Tab-separated table of C-alpha atoms in Angstrom:
chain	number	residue	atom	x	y	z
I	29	UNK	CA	67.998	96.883	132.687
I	30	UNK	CA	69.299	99.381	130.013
I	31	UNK	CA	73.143	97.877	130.800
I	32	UNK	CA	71.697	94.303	130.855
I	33	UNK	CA	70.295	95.071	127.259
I	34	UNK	CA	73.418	96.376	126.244
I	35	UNK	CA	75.628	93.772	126.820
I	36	UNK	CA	73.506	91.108	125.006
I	37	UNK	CA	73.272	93.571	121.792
I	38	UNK	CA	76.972	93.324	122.171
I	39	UNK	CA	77.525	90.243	122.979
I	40	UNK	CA	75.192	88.970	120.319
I	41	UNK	CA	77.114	91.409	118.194
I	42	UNK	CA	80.374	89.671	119.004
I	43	UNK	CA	79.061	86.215	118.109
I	44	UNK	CA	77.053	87.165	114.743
I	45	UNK	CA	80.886	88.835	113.504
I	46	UNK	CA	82.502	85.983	114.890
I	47	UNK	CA	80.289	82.828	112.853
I	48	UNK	CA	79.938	85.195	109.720
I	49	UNK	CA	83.195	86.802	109.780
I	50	UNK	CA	84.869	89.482	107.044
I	51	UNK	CA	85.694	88.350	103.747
I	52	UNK	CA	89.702	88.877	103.274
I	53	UNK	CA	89.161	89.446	99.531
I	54	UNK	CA	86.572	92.938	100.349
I	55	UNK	CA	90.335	94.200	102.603
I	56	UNK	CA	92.824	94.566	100.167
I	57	UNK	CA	95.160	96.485	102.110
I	58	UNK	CA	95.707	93.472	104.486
I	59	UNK	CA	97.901	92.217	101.488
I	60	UNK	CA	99.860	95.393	101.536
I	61	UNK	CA	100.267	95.477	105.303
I	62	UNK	CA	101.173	92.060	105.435
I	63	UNK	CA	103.794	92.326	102.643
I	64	UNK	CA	105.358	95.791	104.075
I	65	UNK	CA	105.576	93.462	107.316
I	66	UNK	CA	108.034	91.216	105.352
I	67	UNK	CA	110.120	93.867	103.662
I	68	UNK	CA	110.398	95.986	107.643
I	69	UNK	CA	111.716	92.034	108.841
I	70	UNK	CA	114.141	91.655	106.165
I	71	UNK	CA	115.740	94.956	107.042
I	72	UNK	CA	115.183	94.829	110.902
I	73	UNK	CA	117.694	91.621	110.722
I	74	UNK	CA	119.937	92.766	107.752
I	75	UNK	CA	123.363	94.217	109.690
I	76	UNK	CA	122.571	91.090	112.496
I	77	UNK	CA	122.733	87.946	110.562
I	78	UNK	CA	126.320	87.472	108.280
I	79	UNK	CA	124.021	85.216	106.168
I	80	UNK	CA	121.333	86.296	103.749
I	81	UNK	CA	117.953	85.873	104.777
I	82	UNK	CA	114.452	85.971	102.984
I	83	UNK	CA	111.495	86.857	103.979
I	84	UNK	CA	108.182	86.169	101.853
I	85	UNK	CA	104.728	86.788	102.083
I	86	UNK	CA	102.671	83.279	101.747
I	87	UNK	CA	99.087	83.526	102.554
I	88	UNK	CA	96.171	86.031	104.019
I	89	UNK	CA	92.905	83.995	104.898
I	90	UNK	CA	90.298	83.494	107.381
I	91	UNK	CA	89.746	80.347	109.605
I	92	UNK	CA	88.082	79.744	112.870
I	93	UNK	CA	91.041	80.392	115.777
I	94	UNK	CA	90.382	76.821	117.178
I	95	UNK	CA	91.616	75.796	114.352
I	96	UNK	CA	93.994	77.717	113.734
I	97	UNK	CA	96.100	77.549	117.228
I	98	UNK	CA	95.459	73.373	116.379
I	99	UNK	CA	97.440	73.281	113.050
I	100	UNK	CA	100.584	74.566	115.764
I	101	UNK	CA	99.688	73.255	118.930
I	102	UNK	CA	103.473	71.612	120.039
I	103	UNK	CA	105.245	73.011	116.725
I	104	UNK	CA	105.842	76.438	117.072
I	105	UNK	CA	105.835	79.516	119.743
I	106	UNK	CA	103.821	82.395	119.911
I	107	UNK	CA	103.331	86.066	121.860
I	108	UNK	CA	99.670	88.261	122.553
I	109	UNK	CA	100.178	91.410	121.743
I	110	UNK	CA	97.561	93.851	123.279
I	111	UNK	CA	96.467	96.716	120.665
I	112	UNK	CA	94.611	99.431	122.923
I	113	UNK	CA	93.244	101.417	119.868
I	114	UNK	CA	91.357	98.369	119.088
I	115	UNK	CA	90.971	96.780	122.959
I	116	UNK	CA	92.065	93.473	121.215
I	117	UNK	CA	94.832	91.218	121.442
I	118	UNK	CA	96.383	89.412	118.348
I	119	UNK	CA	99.265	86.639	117.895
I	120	UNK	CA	102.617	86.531	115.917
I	121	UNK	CA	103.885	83.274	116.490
I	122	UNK	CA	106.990	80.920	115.036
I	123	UNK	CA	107.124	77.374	113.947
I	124	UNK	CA	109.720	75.254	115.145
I	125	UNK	CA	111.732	74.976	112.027
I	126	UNK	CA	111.456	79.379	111.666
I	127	UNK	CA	113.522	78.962	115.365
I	128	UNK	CA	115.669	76.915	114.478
I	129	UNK	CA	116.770	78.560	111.203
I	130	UNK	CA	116.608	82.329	112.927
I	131	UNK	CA	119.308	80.563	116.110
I	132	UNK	CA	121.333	79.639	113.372
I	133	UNK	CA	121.199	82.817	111.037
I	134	UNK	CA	121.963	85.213	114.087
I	135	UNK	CA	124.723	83.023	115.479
I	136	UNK	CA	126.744	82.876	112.536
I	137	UNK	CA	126.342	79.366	111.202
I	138	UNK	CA	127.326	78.342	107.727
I	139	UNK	CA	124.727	75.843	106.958
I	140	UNK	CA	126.954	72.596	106.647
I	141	UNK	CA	125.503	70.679	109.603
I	142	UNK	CA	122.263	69.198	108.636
I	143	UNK	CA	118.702	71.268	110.305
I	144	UNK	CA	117.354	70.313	113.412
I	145	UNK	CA	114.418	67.898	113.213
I	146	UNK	CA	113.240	66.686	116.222
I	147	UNK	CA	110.217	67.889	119.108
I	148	UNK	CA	111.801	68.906	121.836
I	149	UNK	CA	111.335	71.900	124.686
I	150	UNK	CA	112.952	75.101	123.436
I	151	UNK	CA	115.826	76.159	125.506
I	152	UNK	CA	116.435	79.149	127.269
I	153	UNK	CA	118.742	80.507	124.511
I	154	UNK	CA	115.999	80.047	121.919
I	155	UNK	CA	113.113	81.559	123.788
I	156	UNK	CA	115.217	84.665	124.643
I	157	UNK	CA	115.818	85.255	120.947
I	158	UNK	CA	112.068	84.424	119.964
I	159	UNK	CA	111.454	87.043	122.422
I	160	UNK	CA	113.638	89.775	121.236
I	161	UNK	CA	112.202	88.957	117.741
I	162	UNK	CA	108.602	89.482	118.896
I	163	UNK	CA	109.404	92.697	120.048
I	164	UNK	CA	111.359	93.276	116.684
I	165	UNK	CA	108.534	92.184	114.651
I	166	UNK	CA	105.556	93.747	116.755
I	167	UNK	CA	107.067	96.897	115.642
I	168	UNK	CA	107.219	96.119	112.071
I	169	UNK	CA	103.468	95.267	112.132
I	170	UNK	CA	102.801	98.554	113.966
I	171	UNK	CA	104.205	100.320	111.228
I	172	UNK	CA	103.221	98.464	108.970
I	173	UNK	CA	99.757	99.095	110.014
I	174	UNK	CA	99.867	102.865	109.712
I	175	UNK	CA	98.208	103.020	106.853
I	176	UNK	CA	94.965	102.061	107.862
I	177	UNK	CA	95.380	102.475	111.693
I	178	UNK	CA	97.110	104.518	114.675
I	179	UNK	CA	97.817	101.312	116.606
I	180	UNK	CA	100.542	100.585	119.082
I	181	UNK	CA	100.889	96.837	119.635
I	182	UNK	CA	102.319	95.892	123.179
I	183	UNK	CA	104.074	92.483	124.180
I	184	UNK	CA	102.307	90.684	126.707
I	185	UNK	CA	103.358	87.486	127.152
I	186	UNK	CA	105.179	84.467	125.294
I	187	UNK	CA	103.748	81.147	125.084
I	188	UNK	CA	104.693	77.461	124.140
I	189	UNK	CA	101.200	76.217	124.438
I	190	UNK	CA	98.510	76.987	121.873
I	191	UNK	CA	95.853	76.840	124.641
I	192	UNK	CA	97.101	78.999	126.602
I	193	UNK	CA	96.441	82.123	124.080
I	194	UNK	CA	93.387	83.300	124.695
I	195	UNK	CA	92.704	86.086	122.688
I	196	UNK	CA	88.520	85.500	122.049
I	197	UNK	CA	86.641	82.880	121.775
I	198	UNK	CA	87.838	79.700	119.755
I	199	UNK	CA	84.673	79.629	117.435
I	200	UNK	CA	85.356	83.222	116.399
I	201	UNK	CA	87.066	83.627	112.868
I	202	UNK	CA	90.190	85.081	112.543
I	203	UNK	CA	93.128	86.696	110.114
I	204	UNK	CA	96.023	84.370	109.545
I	205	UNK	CA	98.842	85.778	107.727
I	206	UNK	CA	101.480	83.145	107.118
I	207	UNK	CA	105.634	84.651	106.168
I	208	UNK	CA	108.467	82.533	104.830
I	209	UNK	CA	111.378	82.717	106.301
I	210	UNK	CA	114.654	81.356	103.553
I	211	UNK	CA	118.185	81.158	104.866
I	212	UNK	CA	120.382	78.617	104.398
I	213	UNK	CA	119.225	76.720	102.559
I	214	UNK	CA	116.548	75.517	105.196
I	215	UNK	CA	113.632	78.107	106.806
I	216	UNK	CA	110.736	78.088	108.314
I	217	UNK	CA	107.449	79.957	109.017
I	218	UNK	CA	106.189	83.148	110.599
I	219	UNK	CA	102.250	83.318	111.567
I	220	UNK	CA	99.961	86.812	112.788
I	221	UNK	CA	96.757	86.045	113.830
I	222	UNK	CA	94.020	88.952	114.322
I	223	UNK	CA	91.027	87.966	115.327
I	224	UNK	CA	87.758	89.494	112.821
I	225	UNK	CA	86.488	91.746	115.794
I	226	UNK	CA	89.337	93.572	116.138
I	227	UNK	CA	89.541	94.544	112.590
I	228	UNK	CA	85.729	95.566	112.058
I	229	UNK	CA	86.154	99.172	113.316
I	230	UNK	CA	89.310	99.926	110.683
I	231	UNK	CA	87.640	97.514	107.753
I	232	UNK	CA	86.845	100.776	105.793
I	233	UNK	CA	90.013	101.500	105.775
I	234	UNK	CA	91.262	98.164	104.898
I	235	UNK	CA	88.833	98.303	101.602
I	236	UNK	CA	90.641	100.653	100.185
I	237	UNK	CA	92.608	99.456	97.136
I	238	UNK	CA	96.220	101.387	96.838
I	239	UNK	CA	97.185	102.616	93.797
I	240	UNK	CA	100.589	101.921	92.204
I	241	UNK	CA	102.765	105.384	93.083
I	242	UNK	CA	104.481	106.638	89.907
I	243	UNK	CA	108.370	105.298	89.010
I	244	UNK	CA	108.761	108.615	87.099
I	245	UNK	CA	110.719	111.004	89.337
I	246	UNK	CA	111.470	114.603	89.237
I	247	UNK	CA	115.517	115.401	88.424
I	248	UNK	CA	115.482	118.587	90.083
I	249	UNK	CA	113.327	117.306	93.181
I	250	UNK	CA	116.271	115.058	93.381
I	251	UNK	CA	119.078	116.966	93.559
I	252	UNK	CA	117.420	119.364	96.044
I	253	UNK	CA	116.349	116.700	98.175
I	254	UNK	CA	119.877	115.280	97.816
I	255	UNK	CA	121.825	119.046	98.352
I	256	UNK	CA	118.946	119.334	101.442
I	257	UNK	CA	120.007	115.707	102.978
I	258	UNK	CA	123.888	116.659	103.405
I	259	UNK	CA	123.578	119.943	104.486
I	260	UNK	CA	121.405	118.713	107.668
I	261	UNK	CA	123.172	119.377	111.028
I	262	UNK	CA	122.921	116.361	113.383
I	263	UNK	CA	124.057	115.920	117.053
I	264	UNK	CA	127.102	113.525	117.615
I	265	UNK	CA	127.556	112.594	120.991
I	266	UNK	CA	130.416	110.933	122.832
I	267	UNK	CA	130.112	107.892	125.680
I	268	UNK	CA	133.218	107.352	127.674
I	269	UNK	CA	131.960	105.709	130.374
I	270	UNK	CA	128.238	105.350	132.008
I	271	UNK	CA	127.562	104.723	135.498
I	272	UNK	CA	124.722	104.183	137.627
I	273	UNK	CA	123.598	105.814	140.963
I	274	UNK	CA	120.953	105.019	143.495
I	275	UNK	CA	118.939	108.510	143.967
I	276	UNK	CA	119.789	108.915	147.268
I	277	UNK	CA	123.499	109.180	145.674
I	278	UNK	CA	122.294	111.464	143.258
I	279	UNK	CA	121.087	113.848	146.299
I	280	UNK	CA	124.436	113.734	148.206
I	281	UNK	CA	126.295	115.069	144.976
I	282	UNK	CA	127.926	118.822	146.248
I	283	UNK	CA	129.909	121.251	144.355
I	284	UNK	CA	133.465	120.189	143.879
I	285	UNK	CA	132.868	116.425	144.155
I	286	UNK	CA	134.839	114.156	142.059
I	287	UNK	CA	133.096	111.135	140.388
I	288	UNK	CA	135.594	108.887	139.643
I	289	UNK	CA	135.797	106.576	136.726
I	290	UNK	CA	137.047	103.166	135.301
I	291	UNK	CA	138.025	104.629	132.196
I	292	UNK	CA	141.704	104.911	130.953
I	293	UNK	CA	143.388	106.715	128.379
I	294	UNK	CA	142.612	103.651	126.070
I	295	UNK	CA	139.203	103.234	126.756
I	296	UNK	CA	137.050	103.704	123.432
I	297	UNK	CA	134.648	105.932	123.019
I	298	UNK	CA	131.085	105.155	121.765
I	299	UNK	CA	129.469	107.652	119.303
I	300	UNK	CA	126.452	107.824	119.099
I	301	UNK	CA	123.663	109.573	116.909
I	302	UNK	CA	119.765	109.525	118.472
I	303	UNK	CA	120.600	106.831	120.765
I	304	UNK	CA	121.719	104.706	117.686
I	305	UNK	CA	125.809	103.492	118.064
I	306	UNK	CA	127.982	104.573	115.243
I	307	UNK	CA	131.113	103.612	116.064
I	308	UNK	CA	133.838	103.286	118.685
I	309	UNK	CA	136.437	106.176	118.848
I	310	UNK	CA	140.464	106.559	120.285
I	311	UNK	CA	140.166	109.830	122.742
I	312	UNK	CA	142.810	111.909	121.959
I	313	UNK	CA	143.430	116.119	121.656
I	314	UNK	CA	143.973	118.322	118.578
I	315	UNK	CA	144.709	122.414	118.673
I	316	UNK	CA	144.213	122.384	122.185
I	317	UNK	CA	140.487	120.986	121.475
I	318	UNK	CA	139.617	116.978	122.602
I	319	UNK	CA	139.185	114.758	119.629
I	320	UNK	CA	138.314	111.829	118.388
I	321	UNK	CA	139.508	109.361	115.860
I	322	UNK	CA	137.409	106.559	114.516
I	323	UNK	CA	138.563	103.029	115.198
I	324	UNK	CA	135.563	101.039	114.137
I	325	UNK	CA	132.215	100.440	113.461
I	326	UNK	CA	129.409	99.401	116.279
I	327	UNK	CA	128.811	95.641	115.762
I	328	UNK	CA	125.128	95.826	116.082
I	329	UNK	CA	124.618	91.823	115.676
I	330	UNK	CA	127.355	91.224	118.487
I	331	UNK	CA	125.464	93.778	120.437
I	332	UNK	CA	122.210	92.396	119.703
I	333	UNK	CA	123.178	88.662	120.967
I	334	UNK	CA	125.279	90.082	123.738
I	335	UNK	CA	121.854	91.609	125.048
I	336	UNK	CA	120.211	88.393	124.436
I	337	UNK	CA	122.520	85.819	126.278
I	338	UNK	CA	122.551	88.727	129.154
I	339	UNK	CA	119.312	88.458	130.131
């Protein structure tokens, strides 16, 4: 009887939060998350797009998610993210015009032909990029969410219908953050949706009003930090080739067993620093030591759509 009880407290819990809902206005610091989200976007896509884009926060309010998921329902496509610290899922979803505009920013287009204005199924190309943008973005949100909460959002699924994101009930209120996206000349719009419940436990935290940090710096502060920044050591470390091996192949290796490899005396090198390509290196020897001599640097935005049309 005791868990019976329980579950109708909470459940009558859930639906007094959900009809009343929190007023935006008393969580100031969903402003600042929401705008830090915008800034971590820009620079996420800065070395991938050869075109300037623009990312601006619009709007933070509160609506009912029925109503929300109508306003795109056919227009626009969305992922759940599943936050465990919370045991809640929440949306960041695109309009059709924000896909359109991001296909043509990351695939080098100039803006001469006129935009794309017409309902239509997205294409395979465009839902693999929306993808690899939701996971993109989902980590900007985490972080930008730090502030106020040790969450880790995960991707879930990605969805083309509005009714098929269930994330609580439709009556419930939700957040609704709305981001511009400006490129040229044409752009579109970025939505996260988080439904009240979810941020009730952290709404403490989100009262908190942050003050403006200080533009006076110290000189000296400076130039240590500066003298302290170039004389950290950092591991390089040099790719030739990679190769893959079943384990059982692994378990056969012996001692004096040559692996051989497709690499030639022209192959490039990748560098690499924490997993992060630097550039792309001529193998060659100096003093009796190997060496290397930079060639060029890592295209991370051929990279990036390389991955994308691969899948």
């Amino acid at each position: 009887m005791s868990d019976v009880k329980s579950g109708r407290v909470d459940q009558g819990s859930d639906q007094l939060l959900g009809a009343a809902g929190i007023s935006v206005e008393r969580m100031p610091m969903l402003h600042v998350i929401f705008d830090q989200m915008t800034n971590l976007c820009a620079e996420s896509l800065r070395s991938m797009s050869p075109s300037q884009s623009y990312f601006s926060l619009s709007s933070v309010g509160s609506d009912r998610l029925s109503d929300i998921l109508d306003r795109y329902e056919g227009e626009a496509i969305a992922a759940v993210f599943y936050a465990q610290a919370w045991d809640a899922r929440i949306l960041i979803g695109f309009d059709r015009d924000f896909v359109y505009t991001m296909i043509e920013l990351l695939f080098g287009a100039d803006g001469a032909e006129p935009p794309l204005d017409m309902p239509r199924v997205f294409s395979n190309v465009e839902l693999h990029v929306a993808q690899a943008l939701f996971e993109r973005f989902g980590k900007a949100l985490q972080a930008s969410f730090d502030r106020a909460s040790d969450v880790t959002f995960n991707l879930e699924r990605v969805e083309t219908r509005m009714d098929y994101l269930a994330i609580g009930r439709l009556n419930n209120m939700a957040v609704c953050a709305k981001i511009l996206l400006q490129g040229l000349d044409r752009g579109g719009e970025m939505f996260i949706v988080i439904p009240h419940a979810a941020l009730n436990p952290i709404r403490q935290a989100l009262s908190q009003i942050v003050s403006g940090e200080s533009a006076s710096t110290d000189p000296n502060w400076s130039r240590q930090l500066h003298s302290e920044i170039k004389r950290t050591e950092v591991v390089l470390k040099a790719v030739l080739e990679e190769r893959q091996f079943t384990l059982g192949e692994v378990a056969k290796f012996h001692v004096g067993q040559v692996l051989k490899l497709n690499a030639t005396p022209d192959t490039m090198v990748r560098l690499e620093c924490n997993d992060q390509r630097l550039f792309w290196c001529q193998l060659g020897q100096m003093n009796g030591v190997y060496s290397l001599q930079v060639k060029e640097s890592a295209d991370q935005k051929r990279e990036f759509i390389d991955g994308i049309l691969a899948r």
